[in-house]
mmCIF file of C-alpha atoms in Angstrom:
data_model
loop_
_atom_site.group_PDB
_atom_site.id
_atom_site.type_symbol
_atom_site.label_atom_id
_atom_site.label_comp_id
_atom_site.label_asym_id
_atom_site.label_seq_id
_atom_site.Cartn_x
_atom_site.Cartn_y
_atom_site.Cartn_z
ATOM 1 C CA GLU A 1235 -0.009 -0.024 0.008
ATOM 2 C CA ALA A 1236 2.921 2.427 0.786
ATOM 3 C CA ARG A 1237 4.436 1.647 -2.572
ATOM 4 C CA ALA A 1238 1.158 2.419 -4.365
ATOM 5 C CA GLN A 1239 0.796 5.562 -2.472
ATOM 6 C CA ALA A 1240 4.415 6.634 -3.308
ATOM 7 C CA LEU A 1241 3.688 6.067 -7.031
ATOM 8 C CA LEU A 1242 0.559 8.230 -6.774
ATOM 9 C CA ASP A 1243 2.420 10.945 -4.856
ATOM 10 C CA ALA A 1244 5.217 11.019 -7.560
ATOM 11 C CA ASN A 1245 2.649 11.406 -10.338
ATOM 12 C CA PRO A 1246 1.908 15.063 -11.324
ATOM 13 C CA ASP A 1247 -1.003 14.019 -13.562
ATOM 14 C CA LEU A 1248 -4.691 14.081 -12.721
ATOM 15 C CA ILE A 1249 -6.236 10.677 -12.223
ATOM 16 C CA PHE A 1250 -10.076 10.031 -12.242
ATOM 17 C CA ARG A 1251 -11.944 6.874 -11.697
ATOM 18 C CA MET A 1252 -15.310 7.159 -13.483
ATOM 19 C CA ALA A 1253 -18.424 5.012 -13.961
ATOM 20 C CA SER A 1254 -19.386 4.030 -17.475
ATOM 21 C CA ASP A 1255 -22.194 6.780 -17.381
ATOM 22 C CA GLY A 1256 -19.688 9.540 -16.587
ATOM 23 C CA GLU A 1257 -20.105 9.679 -12.715
ATOM 24 C CA TYR A 1258 -16.949 10.616 -10.934
ATOM 25 C CA LEU A 1259 -16.223 7.866 -8.341
ATOM 26 C CA ASP A 1260 -12.798 8.958 -7.124
ATOM 27 C CA PHE A 1261 -9.890 11.127 -8.190
ATOM 28 C CA ARG A 1262 -6.376 12.344 -7.337
ATOM 29 C CA ALA A 1263 -4.868 15.692 -8.144
ATOM 30 C CA SER A 1264 -1.342 16.561 -6.987
ATOM 31 C CA LYS A 1265 -2.556 20.253 -6.756
ATOM 32 C CA GLU A 1266 -6.032 21.379 -6.669
ATOM 33 C CA THR A 1267 -5.059 24.307 -9.084
ATOM 34 C CA HIS A 1268 -4.837 21.687 -11.773
ATOM 35 C CA LEU A 1269 -8.576 21.008 -11.621
ATOM 36 C CA SER A 1270 -11.244 22.796 -13.621
ATOM 37 C CA ILE A 1271 -13.822 21.928 -11.010
ATOM 38 C CA PRO A 1272 -13.552 22.540 -7.223
ATOM 39 C CA ALA A 1273 -12.357 19.365 -5.612
ATOM 40 C CA ASP A 1274 -15.186 19.114 -3.061
ATOM 41 C CA GLN A 1275 -17.731 19.119 -5.951
ATOM 42 C CA ILE A 1276 -16.381 16.163 -7.925
ATOM 43 C CA ILE A 1277 -17.164 12.827 -6.296
ATOM 44 C CA GLY A 1278 -20.678 11.498 -6.996
ATOM 45 C CA ARG A 1279 -21.377 14.045 -9.737
ATOM 46 C CA ASN A 1280 -21.651 13.366 -13.452
ATOM 47 C CA MET A 1281 -19.426 14.853 -16.071
ATOM 48 C CA GLY A 1282 -22.610 16.419 -17.669
ATOM 49 C CA ASP A 1283 -23.007 18.559 -14.520
ATOM 50 C CA PHE A 1284 -19.748 20.416 -15.441
ATOM 51 C CA PHE A 1285 -19.181 20.266 -19.150
ATOM 52 C CA GLU A 1286 -20.944 21.384 -22.273
ATOM 53 C CA PRO A 1287 -22.769 18.712 -24.262
ATOM 54 C CA GLY A 1288 -20.244 18.453 -27.183
ATOM 55 C CA PHE A 1289 -17.483 17.782 -24.683
ATOM 56 C CA VAL A 1290 -19.502 15.248 -22.813
ATOM 57 C CA ARG A 1291 -20.385 13.357 -26.067
ATOM 58 C CA GLU A 1292 -16.765 13.164 -27.001
ATOM 59 C CA LEU A 1293 -15.651 12.074 -23.662
ATOM 60 C CA GLN A 1294 -18.447 9.406 -23.459
ATOM 61 C CA ALA A 1295 -17.463 8.092 -26.896
ATOM 62 C CA HIS A 1296 -13.961 7.527 -25.499
ATOM 63 C CA ILE A 1297 -15.241 5.928 -22.351
ATOM 64 C CA ASP A 1298 -17.508 3.601 -24.303
ATOM 65 C CA ASN A 1299 -14.598 2.705 -26.626
ATOM 66 C CA ALA A 1300 -12.300 1.971 -23.726
ATOM 67 C CA LEU A 1301 -14.897 -0.228 -22.003
ATOM 68 C CA GLU A 1302 -15.715 -2.082 -25.291
ATOM 69 C CA THR A 1303 -12.050 -2.740 -26.540
ATOM 70 C CA GLY A 1304 -10.067 -2.701 -23.384
ATOM 71 C CA ARG A 1305 -7.478 -0.522 -25.248
ATOM 72 C CA VAL A 1306 -6.137 2.813 -23.958
ATOM 73 C CA GLN A 1307 -7.979 5.748 -25.609
ATOM 74 C CA LEU A 1308 -5.914 8.919 -26.221
ATOM 75 C CA TRP A 1309 -7.720 12.231 -26.280
ATOM 76 C CA GLN A 1310 -6.427 15.749 -26.538
ATOM 77 C CA TYR A 1311 -8.701 18.676 -25.601
ATOM 78 C CA GLN A 1312 -8.698 22.063 -24.072
ATOM 79 C CA LEU A 1313 -10.334 23.229 -20.832
ATOM 80 C CA PRO A 1314 -10.326 26.510 -18.947
ATOM 81 C CA ILE A 1315 -8.304 26.117 -15.682
ATOM 82 C CA GLN A 1316 -7.608 29.025 -13.350
ATOM 83 C CA GLY A 1317 -8.803 31.437 -15.979
ATOM 84 C CA GLU A 1318 -6.712 30.265 -18.913
ATOM 85 C CA PHE A 1319 -7.270 27.479 -21.503
ATOM 86 C CA ARG A 1320 -4.942 24.559 -20.997
ATOM 87 C CA ASP A 1321 -4.163 21.758 -23.503
ATOM 88 C CA LEU A 1322 -4.767 18.343 -22.041
ATOM 89 C CA GLU A 1323 -4.197 14.848 -22.980
ATOM 90 C CA ALA A 1324 -6.250 12.066 -21.403
ATOM 91 C CA ARG A 1325 -5.511 8.359 -21.397
ATOM 92 C CA ILE A 1326 -8.692 6.373 -20.722
ATOM 93 C CA ILE A 1327 -8.580 2.773 -19.906
ATOM 94 C CA ARG A 1328 -11.040 0.159 -18.589
ATOM 95 C CA SER A 1329 -10.459 -0.555 -14.947
ATOM 96 C CA GLY A 1330 -13.434 -2.760 -14.257
ATOM 97 C CA GLU A 1331 -16.585 -4.039 -16.002
ATOM 98 C CA ASN A 1332 -18.305 -0.625 -15.768
ATOM 99 C CA GLU A 1333 -15.566 1.868 -14.941
ATOM 100 C CA ILE A 1334 -12.564 3.540 -16.334
ATOM 101 C CA ILE A 1335 -9.451 5.322 -15.213
ATOM 102 C CA LYS A 1336 -8.777 8.625 -16.923
ATOM 103 C CA ILE A 1337 -5.271 10.014 -16.522
ATOM 104 C CA VAL A 1338 -4.845 13.622 -17.587
ATOM 105 C CA GLN A 1339 -1.571 15.353 -18.393
ATOM 106 C CA ASP A 1340 -1.237 19.024 -18.968
ATOM 107 C CA ILE A 1341 0.498 19.395 -22.352
ATOM 108 C CA THR A 1342 0.158 23.150 -22.803
ATOM 109 C CA GLU A 1343 3.836 23.901 -22.696
ATOM 110 C CA GLN A 1344 4.586 21.006 -25.143
ATOM 111 C CA THR A 1345 1.859 22.181 -27.501
ATOM 112 C CA ARG A 1346 3.154 25.762 -27.346
ATOM 113 C CA LEU A 1347 6.641 24.671 -28.156
ATOM 114 C CA GLU A 1348 5.375 22.481 -31.071
ATOM 115 C CA ARG A 1349 3.547 25.543 -32.558
ATOM 116 C CA GLU A 1350 6.608 27.660 -32.219
ATOM 117 C CA VAL A 1351 8.853 25.093 -33.941
ATOM 118 C CA ILE A 1352 6.284 24.723 -36.834
ATOM 119 C CA ALA A 1353 6.028 28.577 -37.085
ATOM 120 C CA SER A 1354 9.739 28.936 -37.070
ATOM 121 C CA SER A 1355 10.145 26.243 -39.731
ATOM 122 C CA GLU A 1356 7.429 27.865 -41.858
ATOM 123 C CA ASN A 1357 9.136 31.355 -41.543
ATOM 124 C CA GLU A 1358 12.572 29.736 -42.477
ATOM 125 C CA ARG A 1359 11.036 28.115 -45.497
ATOM 126 C CA LYS A 1360 9.549 31.381 -46.515
ATOM 127 C CA ARG A 1361 12.866 33.289 -46.020
ATOM 128 C CA ILE A 1362 14.738 30.625 -48.050
ATOM 129 C CA GLY A 1363 12.145 30.845 -50.835
ATOM 130 C CA HIS A 1364 12.303 34.643 -50.705
ATOM 131 C CA ASP A 1365 16.174 34.534 -50.834
ATOM 132 C CA LEU A 1366 16.077 32.131 -53.868
ATOM 133 C CA HIS A 1367 13.592 34.297 -55.596
ATOM 134 C CA ASP A 1368 15.311 37.527 -55.081
ATOM 135 C CA GLY A 1369 18.935 36.497 -55.054
ATOM 136 C CA LEU A 1370 19.328 33.403 -57.169
ATOM 137 C CA GLY A 1371 16.515 34.241 -59.671
ATOM 138 C CA PRO A 1372 18.151 37.409 -60.898
ATOM 139 C CA SER A 1373 21.599 35.733 -61.074
ATOM 140 C CA LEU A 1374 20.314 32.944 -63.153
ATOM 141 C CA ALA A 1375 18.424 35.338 -65.416
ATOM 142 C CA ALA A 1376 21.661 37.332 -65.927
ATOM 143 C CA ILE A 1377 23.608 34.038 -66.666
ATOM 144 C CA GLY A 1378 20.855 33.159 -69.136
ATOM 145 C CA SER A 1379 21.089 36.450 -70.973
ATOM 146 C CA LYS A 1380 24.905 36.283 -71.190
ATOM 147 C CA LEU A 1381 24.709 32.799 -72.630
ATOM 148 C CA LYS A 1382 22.107 33.901 -75.173
ATOM 149 C CA ALA A 1383 24.304 36.879 -76.122
ATOM 150 C CA TYR A 1384 27.339 34.612 -76.321
ATOM 151 C CA ASP A 1385 25.387 32.043 -78.496
ATOM 152 C CA THR A 1386 24.335 34.853 -80.938
ATOM 153 C CA HIS A 1387 27.898 36.237 -81.427
ATOM 154 C CA ARG A 1388 29.688 32.932 -81.526
ATOM 155 C CA PRO A 1389 30.983 32.020 -85.016
ATOM 156 C CA ARG A 1390 29.211 29.036 -86.626
ATOM 157 C CA THR A 1391 31.109 26.244 -88.135
ATOM 158 C CA SER A 1392 29.567 23.903 -90.623
ATOM 159 C CA ARG A 1393 30.216 20.278 -90.862
ATOM 160 C CA HIS A 1394 29.917 18.417 -94.188
#
């Protein structure tokens, strides 16, 4: 039991145990500030009490799929937490006949860095394209003109 508690204490992720109908049975949060719902209002309540219908439908589909297949379901979504939208990734897995475990990791920083890398790559691609167009393009055109001029002034030899 102490080992299991140590594992839980070392995990910064949110962990929820939920019934197949979306009722929260238990949870663990390393910090209450990671929750989008006050901690004392979670147990015994249904996800539909807190979240908008589209979000509930999507989560329920992942719950149903985890229960039917027994395979981990990955789901990325956004929720407002402490006044700002956070990017989250949930791993949902069957933990009993009619219940699942949902482990939620905050991936906001990772997502921000990925967007920065993509934007930086796109900016570099545009810069290289611009440099090629503005630098190499005129040079190639000048070389082409010189070759054309050389070709018209070159003496022709005939072969019989």
